[in-house]
Each structure stands twice: as structure tokens, then as C-alpha cells.
PDB file of C-alpha atoms in Angstrom:
ATOM      1  CA  MET A   1       6.738 -22.354  80.794  1.00  0.00           C
ATOM      2  CA  ALA A   2       3.385 -23.400  79.359  1.00  0.00           C
ATOM      3  CA  PHE A   3       2.721 -19.743  78.434  1.00  0.00           C
ATOM      4  CA  THR A   4       6.052 -19.540  76.575  1.00  0.00           C
ATOM      5  CA  LEU A   5       5.324 -22.731  74.616  1.00  0.00           C
ATOM      6  CA  GLY A   6       1.862 -21.465  73.732  1.00  0.00           C
ATOM      7  CA  ARG A   7       3.231 -18.177  72.478  1.00  0.00           C
ATOM      8  CA  ARG A   8       5.822 -19.990  70.367  1.00  0.00           C
ATOM      9  CA  LEU A   9       3.118 -22.199  68.909  1.00  0.00           C
ATOM     10  CA  VAL A  10       1.021 -19.162  67.974  1.00  0.00           C
ATOM     11  CA  LEU A  11       3.996 -17.459  66.369  1.00  0.00           C
ATOM     12  CA  SER A  12       4.812 -20.617  64.400  1.00  0.00           C
ATOM     13  CA  LEU A  13       1.249 -20.874  63.130  1.00  0.00           C
ATOM     14  CA  LEU A  14       1.278 -17.212  62.117  1.00  0.00           C
ATOM     15  CA  LEU A  15       4.554 -17.737  60.233  1.00  0.00           C
ATOM     16  CA  VAL A  16       3.101 -20.720  58.368  1.00  0.00           C
ATOM     17  CA  LEU A  17       0.018 -18.670  57.513  1.00  0.00           C
ATOM     18  CA  VAL A  18       2.136 -15.813  56.132  1.00  0.00           C
ATOM     19  CA  VAL A  19       4.144 -18.237  53.998  1.00  0.00           C
ATOM     20  CA  LEU A  20       0.944 -19.788  52.621  1.00  0.00           C
ATOM     21  CA  VAL A  21      -0.525 -16.373  51.799  1.00  0.00           C
ATOM     22  CA  LEU A  22       2.649 -15.303  49.988  1.00  0.00           C
ATOM     23  CA  SER A  23       2.778 -18.576  48.047  1.00  0.00           C
ATOM     24  CA  PHE A  24      -0.822 -18.273  46.874  1.00  0.00           C
ATOM     25  CA  SER A  25      -0.232 -14.608  45.954  1.00  0.00           C
ATOM     26  CA  LEU A  26       2.765 -15.502  43.791  1.00  0.00           C
ATOM     27  CA  LEU A  27       0.838 -18.336  42.167  1.00  0.00           C
ATOM     28  CA  PHE A  28      -2.098 -16.035  41.383  1.00  0.00           C
ATOM     29  CA  LEU A  29       0.256 -13.421  39.947  1.00  0.00           C
ATOM     30  CA  ALA A  30       1.902 -16.011  37.677  1.00  0.00           C
ATOM     31  CA  VAL A  31      -1.466 -17.288  36.425  1.00  0.00           C
ATOM     32  CA  TRP A  32      -2.772 -13.754  35.860  1.00  0.00           C
ATOM     33  CA  THR A  33       0.360 -12.737  33.959  1.00  0.00           C
ATOM     34  CA  THR A  34       0.178 -15.813  31.749  1.00  0.00           C
ATOM     35  CA  SER A  35      -3.524 -15.295  31.069  1.00  0.00           C
ATOM     36  CA  SER A  36      -2.927 -11.653  30.212  1.00  0.00           C
ATOM     37  CA  ALA A  37      -0.208 -12.618  27.762  1.00  0.00           C
ATOM     38  CA  VAL A  38      -2.560 -15.070  26.088  1.00  0.00           C
ATOM     39  CA  VAL A  39      -5.236 -12.403  25.771  1.00  0.00           C
ATOM     40  CA  VAL A  40      -2.791  -9.932  24.221  1.00  0.00           C
ATOM     41  CA  VAL A  41      -1.739 -12.473  21.621  1.00  0.00           C
ATOM     42  CA  ALA A  42      -5.373 -13.316  20.865  1.00  0.00           C
ATOM     43  CA  VAL A  43      -6.422  -9.726  20.187  1.00  0.00           C
ATOM     44  CA  ALA A  44      -3.256  -8.580  18.378  1.00  0.00           C
ATOM     45  CA  ALA A  45      -4.077  -7.206  14.909  1.00  0.00           C
ATOM     46  CA  PRO A  46      -3.051  -9.429  11.975  1.00  0.00           C
ATOM     47  CA  ARG A  47       0.033  -8.173  10.170  1.00  0.00           C
ATOM     48  CA  VAL A  48      -0.504  -5.992   7.099  1.00  0.00           C
ATOM     49  CA  ARG A  49       1.881  -6.428   4.168  1.00  0.00           C
ATOM     50  CA  ILE A  50       2.631  -3.277   2.135  1.00  0.00           C
ATOM     51  CA  THR A  51       4.163  -3.178  -1.336  1.00  0.00           C
ATOM     52  CA  VAL A  52       4.919   0.110  -3.096  1.00  0.00           C
ATOM     53  CA  VAL A  53       5.088   0.210  -6.901  1.00  0.00           C
ATOM     54  CA  TYR A  54       6.485   3.346  -8.532  1.00  0.00           C
ATOM     55  CA  TYR A  55       6.657   3.572 -12.319  1.00  0.00           C
ATOM     56  CA  THR A  56       7.750   6.194 -14.764  1.00  0.00           C
ATOM     57  CA  ALA A  57       8.993   6.539 -18.300  1.00  0.00           C
ATOM     58  CA  LEU A  58      12.068   8.777 -18.428  1.00  0.00           C
ATOM     59  CA  ASN A  59      11.999  12.231 -19.954  1.00  0.00           C
ATOM     60  CA  PRO A  60      15.674  13.052 -20.549  1.00  0.00           C
ATOM     61  CA  ALA A  61      15.068  16.709 -19.711  1.00  0.00           C
ATOM     62  CA  LYS A  62      13.441  16.320 -16.296  1.00  0.00           C
ATOM     63  CA  TRP A  63      13.480  12.777 -14.923  1.00  0.00           C
ATOM     64  CA  ARG A  64      16.020  13.414 -12.156  1.00  0.00           C
ATOM     65  CA  ASP A  65      13.967  16.194 -10.547  1.00  0.00           C
ATOM     66  CA  LEU A  66      10.660  14.349 -10.678  1.00  0.00           C
ATOM     67  CA  VAL A  67      11.956  10.896  -9.728  1.00  0.00           C
ATOM     68  CA  GLY A  68      14.061  12.380  -6.954  1.00  0.00           C
ATOM     69  CA  MET A  69      11.096  14.258  -5.489  1.00  0.00           C
ATOM     70  CA  GLN A  70       8.726  11.285  -5.619  1.00  0.00           C
ATOM     71  CA  LEU A  71      11.136   8.681  -4.246  1.00  0.00           C
ATOM     72  CA  TRP A  72      12.383  10.987  -1.513  1.00  0.00           C
ATOM     73  CA  THR A  73       8.776  11.567  -0.477  1.00  0.00           C
ATOM     74  CA  LEU A  74       8.581   7.827   0.295  1.00  0.00           C
ATOM     75  CA  VAL A  75      11.548   8.224   2.617  1.00  0.00           C
ATOM     76  CA  GLU A  76      10.343  11.394   4.339  1.00  0.00           C
ATOM     77  CA  CYS A  77       6.865  10.073   5.108  1.00  0.00           C
ATOM     78  CA  GLY A  78       8.208   6.775   6.471  1.00  0.00           C
ATOM     79  CA  LEU A  79       6.582   4.569   3.843  1.00  0.00           C
ATOM     80  CA  ALA A  80       9.844   3.378   2.290  1.00  0.00           C
ATOM     81  CA  ALA A  81      11.010   1.942   5.606  1.00  0.00           C
ATOM     82  CA  ALA A  82       7.591   0.539   6.570  1.00  0.00           C
ATOM     83  CA  ALA A  83       6.922  -1.258   3.263  1.00  0.00           C
ATOM     84  CA  ASP A  84       7.833  -4.905   2.831  1.00  0.00           C
ATOM     85  CA  SER A  85       9.006  -4.105  -0.679  1.00  0.00           C
ATOM     86  CA  VAL A  86       9.464  -1.020  -2.870  1.00  0.00           C
ATOM     87  CA  GLU A  87       9.281  -1.870  -6.564  1.00  0.00           C
ATOM     88  CA  VAL A  88      10.676   0.836  -8.853  1.00  0.00           C
ATOM     89  CA  VAL A  89      10.090   0.383 -12.583  1.00  0.00           C
ATOM     90  CA  PHE A  90      11.602   2.590 -15.291  1.00  0.00           C
ATOM     91  CA  SER A  91      11.124   2.629 -19.050  1.00  0.00           C
ATOM     92  CA  SER A  92      12.890   4.663 -21.721  1.00  0.00           C
ATOM     93  CA  LEU A  93      11.478   6.411 -24.755  1.00  0.00           C
ATOM     94  CA  GLY A  94      13.537   4.314 -27.130  1.00  0.00           C
ATOM     95  CA  ASP A  95      15.265   0.949 -27.240  1.00  0.00           C
ATOM     96  CA  ASP A  96      18.648   2.389 -28.190  1.00  0.00           C
ATOM     97  CA  ALA A  97      22.003   3.122 -26.551  1.00  0.00           C
ATOM     98  CA  ALA A  98      20.856   6.480 -25.185  1.00  0.00           C
ATOM     99  CA  GLY A  99      17.708   4.972 -23.698  1.00  0.00           C
ATOM    100  CA  ARG A 100      19.608   2.133 -22.070  1.00  0.00           C
ATOM    101  CA  GLN A 101      22.105   4.574 -20.598  1.00  0.00           C
ATOM    102  CA  GLN A 102      19.264   6.591 -19.047  1.00  0.00           C
ATOM    103  CA  LEU A 103      17.790   3.417 -17.582  1.00  0.00           C
ATOM    104  CA  ALA A 104      21.124   2.484 -16.011  1.00  0.00           C
ATOM    105  CA  GLU A 105      21.499   5.977 -14.541  1.00  0.00           C
ATOM    106  CA  ALA A 106      17.927   5.956 -13.195  1.00  0.00           C
ATOM    107  CA  ALA A 107      18.417   2.549 -11.565  1.00  0.00           C
ATOM    108  CA  GLU A 108      21.595   3.796  -9.872  1.00  0.00           C
ATOM    109  CA  PHE A 109      19.771   6.952  -8.789  1.00  0.00           C
ATOM    110  CA  ALA A 110      16.970   4.909  -7.175  1.00  0.00           C
ATOM    111  CA  GLU A 111      19.510   2.755  -5.345  1.00  0.00           C
ATOM    112  CA  LEU A 112      21.208   5.890  -4.039  1.00  0.00           C
ATOM    113  CA  LEU A 113      17.923   7.294  -2.671  1.00  0.00           C
ATOM    114  CA  LEU A 114      16.250   4.143  -1.354  1.00  0.00           C
ATOM    115  CA  GLY A 115      18.863   1.400  -1.153  1.00  0.00           C
ATOM    116  CA  GLY A 116      19.746   2.001   2.471  1.00  0.00           C
ATOM    117  CA  VAL A 117      16.163   2.553   3.592  1.00  0.00           C
ATOM    118  CA  ALA A 118      13.844   0.189   1.759  1.00  0.00           C
ATOM    119  CA  ALA A 119      13.693  -3.422   0.587  1.00  0.00           C
ATOM    120  CA  LEU A 120      14.210  -2.194  -2.965  1.00  0.00           C
ATOM    121  CA  ARG A 121      13.857  -3.903  -6.330  1.00  0.00           C
ATOM    122  CA  VAL A 122      14.465  -1.964  -9.560  1.00  0.00           C
ATOM    123  CA  ALA A 123      13.365  -3.123 -13.019  1.00  0.00           C
ATOM    124  CA  THR A 124      14.061  -1.429 -16.348  1.00  0.00           C
ATOM    125  CA  HIS A 125      12.241  -1.752 -19.673  1.00  0.00           C
ATOM    126  CA  PRO A 126      13.657  -0.293 -22.914  1.00  0.00           C
ATOM    127  CA  GLY A 127      10.987   1.299 -25.085  1.00  0.00           C
ATOM    128  CA  ASN A 128       7.830   3.183 -24.202  1.00  0.00           C
ATOM    129  CA  HIS A 129       4.540   1.347 -23.641  1.00  0.00           C
ATOM    130  CA  TYR A 130       2.962   4.010 -21.419  1.00  0.00           C
ATOM    131  CA  GLU A 131       2.183   2.589 -17.962  1.00  0.00           C
ATOM    132  CA  TYR A 132       2.176  -1.067 -18.985  1.00  0.00           C
ATOM    133  CA  PRO A 133       5.433  -2.063 -17.160  1.00  0.00           C
ATOM    134  CA  GLY A 134       4.270  -0.566 -13.856  1.00  0.00           C
ATOM    135  CA  ILE A 135       0.719  -1.881 -14.004  1.00  0.00           C
ATOM    136  CA  ARG A 136       2.022  -5.291 -15.020  1.00  0.00           C
ATOM    137  CA  ARG A 137       4.349  -5.331 -11.999  1.00  0.00           C
ATOM    138  CA  ALA A 138       1.472  -4.500  -9.640  1.00  0.00           C
ATOM    139  CA  PHE A 139      -0.626  -7.307 -11.129  1.00  0.00           C
ATOM    140  CA  ASP A 140       2.241  -9.818 -11.002  1.00  0.00           C
ATOM    141  CA  LEU A 141       2.789  -9.088  -7.309  1.00  0.00           C
ATOM    142  CA  ALA A 142      -0.691 -10.405  -6.544  1.00  0.00           C
ATOM    143  CA  ALA A 143      -0.107 -13.476  -8.710  1.00  0.00           C
ATOM    144  CA  GLU A 144       3.240 -14.113  -6.984  1.00  0.00           C
ATOM    145  CA  GLY A 145       1.503 -14.113  -3.601  1.00  0.00           C
ATOM    146  CA  GLU A 146      -0.923 -16.761  -4.801  1.00  0.00           C
ATOM    147  CA  LEU A 147       1.957 -18.877  -6.123  1.00  0.00           C
ATOM    148  CA  ARG A 148       3.743 -18.572  -2.762  1.00  0.00           C
ATOM    149  CA  GLY A 149       0.701 -20.139  -1.154  1.00  0.00           C
ATOM    150  CA  GLU A 150      -0.650 -17.023   0.558  1.00  0.00           C
ATOM    151  CA  SER A 151      -4.140 -17.598   1.905  1.00  0.00           C
ATOM    152  CA  GLU A 152      -7.096 -15.460   0.844  1.00  0.00           C
ATOM    153  CA  ASP A 153      -6.913 -13.672   4.184  1.00  0.00           C
ATOM    154  CA  GLU A 154      -3.191 -12.950   3.720  1.00  0.00           C
ATOM    155  CA  GLN A 155      -3.837 -11.565   0.255  1.00  0.00           C
ATOM    156  CA  ARG A 156      -6.585  -9.356   1.620  1.00  0.00           C
ATOM    157  CA  ARG A 157      -4.081  -7.981   4.129  1.00  0.00           C
ATOM    158  CA  HIS A 158      -1.514  -7.381   1.379  1.00  0.00           C
ATOM    159  CA  LEU A 159      -1.926  -3.767   0.230  1.00  0.00           C
ATOM    160  CA  VAL A 160      -0.337  -2.473  -2.964  1.00  0.00           C
ATOM    161  CA  LEU A 161       0.273   1.224  -3.629  1.00  0.00           C
ATOM    162  CA  TYR A 162       0.689   2.139  -7.301  1.00  0.00           C
ATOM    163  CA  HIS A 163       1.818   5.613  -8.348  1.00  0.00           C
ATOM    164  CA  HIS A 164       3.749   7.005 -11.270  1.00  0.00           C
ATOM    165  CA  GLY A 165       5.726   9.928 -12.668  1.00  0.00           C
ATOM    166  CA  LYS A 166       2.806  12.317 -12.951  1.00  0.00           C
ATOM    167  CA  GLY A 167       3.799  15.293 -15.098  1.00  0.00           C
ATOM    168  CA  MET A 168       6.920  13.696 -16.582  1.00  0.00           C
ATOM    169  CA  PHE A 169       5.808  14.639 -20.096  1.00  0.00           C
ATOM    170  CA  SER A 170       3.335  17.389 -19.267  1.00  0.00           C
ATOM    171  CA  THR A 171       3.114  20.326 -21.648  1.00  0.00           C
ATOM    172  CA  LYS A 172       0.993  22.316 -19.174  1.00  0.00           C
ATOM    173  CA  GLY A 173       3.787  23.582 -16.967  1.00  0.00           C
ATOM    174  CA  ASP A 174       6.098  21.976 -14.440  1.00  0.00           C
ATOM    175  CA  GLN A 175       3.893  19.696 -12.355  1.00  0.00           C
ATOM    176  CA  THR A 176       6.773  18.897 -10.027  1.00  0.00           C
ATOM    177  CA  LYS A 177       6.171  22.353  -8.534  1.00  0.00           C
ATOM    178  CA  GLY A 178       2.394  22.397  -8.523  1.00  0.00           C
ATOM    179  CA  GLY A 179      -0.762  21.054 -10.097  1.00  0.00           C
ATOM    180  CA  ALA A 180      -2.060  17.512  -9.892  1.00  0.00           C
ATOM    181  CA  LEU A 181       1.057  15.895  -8.435  1.00  0.00           C
ATOM    182  CA  LEU A 182       1.163  18.145  -5.392  1.00  0.00           C
ATOM    183  CA  THR A 183      -2.589  17.758  -4.940  1.00  0.00           C
ATOM    184  CA  VAL A 184      -2.622  13.972  -5.014  1.00  0.00           C
ATOM    185  CA  THR A 185       0.695  12.991  -3.378  1.00  0.00           C
ATOM    186  CA  PRO A 186       0.018  14.333   0.153  1.00  0.00           C
ATOM    187  CA  VAL A 187      -3.316  12.515   0.254  1.00  0.00           C
ATOM    188  CA  VAL A 188      -2.576   9.188  -1.451  1.00  0.00           C
ATOM    189  CA  VAL A 189       1.105   8.686  -0.599  1.00  0.00           C
ATOM    190  CA  GLU A 190       2.029  10.742   2.462  1.00  0.00           C
ATOM    191  CA  GLY A 191      -1.254   9.858   4.175  1.00  0.00           C
ATOM    192  CA  TRP A 192      -0.470   6.128   4.013  1.00  0.00           C
ATOM    193  CA  ARG A 193      -0.918   5.376   7.727  1.00  0.00           C
ATOM    194  CA  GLY A 194      -4.532   6.521   7.733  1.00  0.00           C
ATOM    195  CA  ILE A 195      -5.227   4.659   4.488  1.00  0.00           C
ATOM    196  CA  VAL A 196      -3.885   1.376   5.877  1.00  0.00           C
ATOM    197  CA  GLN A 197      -6.087   1.855   8.930  1.00  0.00           C
ATOM    198  CA  ARG A 198      -9.164   2.473   6.788  1.00  0.00           C
ATOM    199  CA  PHE A 199      -8.555  -0.787   4.918  1.00  0.00           C
ATOM    200  CA  ALA A 200      -8.291  -2.540   8.288  1.00  0.00           C
ATOM    201  CA  ASN A 201     -11.554  -0.993   9.483  1.00  0.00           C
ATOM    202  CA  ASP A 202     -13.551  -1.597   6.280  1.00  0.00           C
ATOM    203  CA  SER A 203     -13.473  -5.195   5.075  1.00  0.00           C
ATOM    204  CA  ALA A 204     -15.651  -4.343   2.044  1.00  0.00           C
ATOM    205  CA  MET A 205     -13.142  -1.815   0.722  1.00  0.00           C
ATOM    206  CA  ASN A 206     -10.878  -3.138  -2.035  1.00  0.00           C
ATOM    207  CA  LYS A 207      -9.269   0.024  -3.409  1.00  0.00           C
ATOM    208  CA  ALA A 208      -8.639   3.658  -2.587  1.00  0.00           C
ATOM    209  CA  GLY A 209      -7.474   6.642  -4.620  1.00  0.00           C
ATOM    210  CA  TYR A 210      -7.780  10.387  -4.740  1.00  0.00           C
ATOM    211  CA  ILE A 211     -11.005  10.448  -6.754  1.00  0.00           C
ATOM    212  CA  THR A 212     -13.066   7.473  -7.936  1.00  0.00           C
ATOM    213  CA  SER A 213     -14.759   6.999 -11.282  1.00  0.00           C
ATOM    214  CA  PRO A 214     -18.230   5.402 -11.308  1.00  0.00           C
ATOM    215  CA  ALA A 215     -16.528   2.615 -13.292  1.00  0.00           C
ATOM    216  CA  GLY A 216     -14.352   1.740 -10.303  1.00  0.00           C
ATOM    217  CA  PHE A 217     -10.936   3.106 -11.272  1.00  0.00           C
ATOM    218  CA  HIS A 218      -9.194   6.158  -9.815  1.00  0.00           C
ATOM    219  CA  TRP A 219      -8.412   9.273 -11.817  1.00  0.00           C
ATOM    220  CA  TYR A 220      -4.739  10.319 -11.735  1.00  0.00           C
ATOM    221  CA  ASN A 221      -3.892   6.584 -11.378  1.00  0.00           C
ATOM    222  CA  PHE A 222      -2.489   6.917  -7.871  1.00  0.00           C
ATOM    223  CA  TRP A 223      -4.181   4.134  -5.901  1.00  0.00           C
ATOM    224  CA  TRP A 224      -4.077   1.469  -3.194  1.00  0.00           C
ATOM    225  CA  ALA A 225      -5.626  -1.969  -3.682  1.00  0.00           C
ATOM    226  CA  ARG A 226      -5.777  -5.319  -1.962  1.00  0.00           C
ATOM    227  CA  ALA A 227      -3.726  -8.036  -3.666  1.00  0.00           C
ATOM    228  CA  SER A 228      -6.811 -10.260  -3.439  1.00  0.00           C
ATOM    229  CA  TYR A 229      -8.630  -7.744  -5.652  1.00  0.00           C
ATOM    230  CA  LEU A 230      -5.803  -7.221  -8.162  1.00  0.00           C
ATOM    231  CA  ARG A 231      -5.643 -10.899  -9.041  1.00  0.00           C
ATOM    232  CA  LEU A 232      -9.309 -10.733 -10.140  1.00  0.00           C
ATOM    233  CA  LEU A 233      -8.469  -8.207 -12.862  1.00  0.00           C
ATOM    234  CA  GLU A 234      -7.516  -8.748 -16.475  1.00  0.00           C
ATOM    235  CA  PRO A 235      -3.835  -9.594 -16.974  1.00  0.00           C
ATOM    236  CA  PRO A 236      -2.579  -6.220 -18.299  1.00  0.00           C
ATOM    237  CA  GLN A 237      -2.174  -5.973 -22.066  1.00  0.00           C
ATOM    238  CA  VAL A 238       0.009  -3.683 -24.165  1.00  0.00           C
ATOM    239  CA  HIS A 239      -2.183  -0.930 -25.626  1.00  0.00           C
ATOM    240  CA  ASP A 240       0.110   1.575 -27.299  1.00  0.00           C
ATOM    241  CA  GLU A 241      -2.858   3.130 -29.089  1.00  0.00           C
ATOM    242  CA  ASP A 242      -4.791   3.822 -25.861  1.00  0.00           C
ATOM    243  CA  ARG A 243      -2.760   5.070 -22.904  1.00  0.00           C
ATOM    244  CA  PHE A 244      -5.914   5.569 -20.815  1.00  0.00           C
ATOM    245  CA  TYR A 245      -6.391   1.799 -20.785  1.00  0.00           C
ATOM    246  CA  TYR A 246      -3.909   1.663 -17.895  1.00  0.00           C
ATOM    247  CA  GLU A 247      -6.056   4.003 -15.832  1.00  0.00           C
ATOM    248  CA  ARG A 248      -9.303   2.153 -16.592  1.00  0.00           C
ATOM    249  CA  TRP A 249      -7.661  -1.226 -15.928  1.00  0.00           C
ATOM    250  CA  LEU A 250      -8.258  -1.101 -12.162  1.00  0.00           C
ATOM    251  CA  GLY A 251     -12.019  -1.049 -12.717  1.00  0.00           C
ATOM    252  CA  GLY A 252     -12.307  -4.175 -14.891  1.00  0.00           C
ATOM    253  CA  LEU A 253     -13.042  -7.602 -13.393  1.00  0.00           C
ATOM    254  CA  TYR A 254     -11.858 -10.450 -15.593  1.00  0.00           C
ATOM    255  CA  ASN A 255     -13.688 -13.698 -16.391  1.00  0.00           C
ATOM    256  CA  PRO A 256     -10.996 -16.237 -17.386  1.00  0.00           C
ATOM    257  CA  THR A 257     -13.614 -18.613 -18.794  1.00  0.00           C
ATOM    258  CA  THR A 258     -15.103 -16.179 -21.291  1.00  0.00           C
ATOM    259  CA  GLY A 259     -12.167 -13.785 -21.553  1.00  0.00           C
ATOM    260  CA  GLN A 260     -14.571 -10.909 -20.948  1.00  0.00           C
ATOM    261  CA  VAL A 261     -13.971  -7.871 -18.723  1.00  0.00           C
ATOM    262  CA  GLN A 262     -16.848  -6.343 -16.812  1.00  0.00           C
ATOM    263  CA  ASN A 263     -17.164  -3.059 -14.969  1.00  0.00           C
ATOM    264  CA  ALA A 264     -16.277  -3.493 -11.282  1.00  0.00           C
ATOM    265  CA  GLY A 265     -18.210  -0.434 -10.143  1.00  0.00           C
ATOM    266  CA  ALA A 266     -17.282   1.933  -7.330  1.00  0.00           C
ATOM    267  CA  THR A 267     -19.080   0.514  -4.298  1.00  0.00           C
ATOM    268  CA  ASP A 268     -15.866  -1.050  -2.952  1.00  0.00           C
ATOM    269  CA  ALA A 269     -13.744   2.046  -3.613  1.00  0.00           C
ATOM    270  CA  LEU A 270     -12.748   4.924  -1.365  1.00  0.00           C
ATOM    271  CA  SER A 271     -12.234   8.453  -2.665  1.00  0.00           C
ATOM    272  CA  LEU A 272      -9.588   9.915  -0.381  1.00  0.00           C
ATOM    273  CA  CYS A 273     -10.352  13.500  -1.363  1.00  0.00           C
ATOM    274  CA  ALA A 274     -13.539  13.140   0.686  1.00  0.00           C
ATOM    275  CA  GLY A 275     -11.551  12.901   3.907  1.00  0.00           C
ATOM    276  CA  ASN A 276     -13.524  11.065   6.590  1.00  0.00           C
ATOM    277  CA  ARG A 277     -16.855  11.256   4.781  1.00  0.00           C
ATOM    278  CA  GLY A 278     -16.903   7.549   4.027  1.00  0.00           C
ATOM    279  CA  ARG A 279     -16.912   5.369   0.934  1.00  0.00           C
ATOM    280  CA  VAL A 280     -20.169   5.828  -0.960  1.00  0.00           C
ATOM    281  CA  LEU A 281     -20.763   9.522  -1.415  1.00  0.00           C
ATOM    282  CA  ASN A 282     -21.476  11.983  -4.164  1.00  0.00           C
ATOM    283  CA  TYR A 283     -19.080  14.745  -3.290  1.00  0.00           C
ATOM    284  CA  ALA A 284     -17.362  17.411  -5.394  1.00  0.00           C
ATOM    285  CA  CYS A 285     -13.648  17.084  -4.701  1.00  0.00           C
ATOM    286  CA  PRO A 286     -11.764  20.288  -3.902  1.00  0.00           C
ATOM    287  CA  ASN A 287      -8.956  21.497  -6.173  1.00  0.00           C
ATOM    288  CA  THR A 288     -10.189  19.654  -9.234  1.00  0.00           C
ATOM    289  CA  LYS A 289     -12.706  20.151 -12.038  1.00  0.00           C
ATOM    290  CA  ILE A 290     -13.758  16.497 -11.903  1.00  0.00           C
ATOM    291  CA  ARG A 291     -17.205  16.058 -10.404  1.00  0.00           C
ATOM    292  CA  TRP A 292     -17.783  12.382  -9.875  1.00  0.00           C
ATOM    293  CA  ARG A 293     -18.025  10.040  -6.918  1.00  0.00           C
ATOM    294  CA  CYS A 294     -15.764  11.198  -4.140  1.00  0.00           C
TER     295      CYS A 294
END
């Protein structure tokens, strides 16, 4: 009888011990899971905001082919869906009935291509002022962020892609089938994922384009820039006598006190034609006669 009671006592103690071990195991698992979740939240990368700006004046003879190819590229490479906003800006050659009709048709065309994929906004501007409407939209986007109360860090993580209808009025052959457009687009537009990552990895980088001028702008005027950088530039002006102003604009820092513009330089710029060679290099880009910083 005493032996039976002793055995029952031992079994009861063992059962209590097992219950205690299981309870502590579950408690440890809960604490570990919670701690792990906290760690994951702490190391998660800050969100990057992407805005795409596409601008072109409309050549009545070829705008559908070129606009269709460039906007559909945004869809095919996934950028249209990934961007927070796609801003499409059209201008016409003249402020007349024919020009306004083309603008209406182009806006409808853009909606057809991107409306179901992207957060799309389309703006139209009668009359031709070269790239002023597109450059102005890119600049205003940075100013809008500041007005919305975005912090400096949020503006640094807001990346703007600007590109345009390259070859729309070219007299050197159809650039929708070759030439500069097909050289630059795969690198600057279709390669967007790698570009976003390079901005994330290089806090000193403010802009990126196919090939960088020593003055700090990008030839071909296909570029990415931080919104925090764009708002430091001169508010774009209309320069109908100098269409290259809109290419040089990206390299000019503006002093609102004096009204002066100074050269930004190229030390904060990435030439994408150099591949993974880094930011500050003297490198002759392939497929181009330009021999500057790349």
C-alpha cells in the first residue's frame, strides 16, 4: 500500500514537472516571436516614393507610335504599377482647334494605355514651349511635397523620373526604331529597380541619368532625381529661344536671396552607362560620341 502511494506521488510530481516545462516553453516561444517581430519592424527599409513624369510635344505625323511605345514600356517593365503617380504631360505645336484636338486625343490615348495600371494624371498645354511643361511639372512635384509637410527624409526618399518624347521631331531618321531612344530607355527607364536600389545605397547621390555632364545635368534629359534636390533648383522659366535650357536646368542650384543660379557639379550624379563602376569616374560611354564623365 505504501509502495502504491509512493508511486502515485512520483507520477504526480512528474506530471506537474511536465506541465511546468510546457508552460515555460510556450511562454518563451511567445516572447521570442514578439521580439522577432519587433526586430523585423526596426530593420525594415523606409518606403521609397516614386513619381514618373513623361512629357512630349505632339508631332501630328508620329505621336501615336512614339507615345505608345514609351508609355507601354512603363507597363511592360512594371514601373507604371510600382509608381505612386505617373504624370503625363502633352503640348501641341499650336494653340488652335487642331492642336487642342490632338491634345484631347493624346490624353484619351494615355488613359487607354495606363488608366487601368497606374495612378495616372494627364495634363495638356496648348502651344509649344519645348520641354517647359514637363520640367515645370517635375519641379512642382517637389514643391507640392514640401507643402504637404513631407519631412526632409521623406523628400530624399521621393524619387522622380523625368523622360520625354525623344525623337518626336527628329530629322535624322526614325528614332522610335533605333538611335538614342533605344540606347537610353533600357538603361534609365527599364532598369528602374536597380536605380532605386542605388539611391538607397548611396545617400550622397542626388541624381542619375545615362551620361552626366561636368555641369551636373544629364545629356538626353532622361534622369532620376530626389525631390529634396529638385526643390533646390531654379523655378523653371520659359525660354523659347534656348531649348537646351531645359537640359541644363537640372545642374543649376538656385539662391532665392540673390536670384543667382550656380553650377551644381557632377559629384552627386550617377552616369548609368557606366554600369556598376560607381559615381565619380571618367569613362567613355559605349554607343555614343559623347566623352564626358560617365
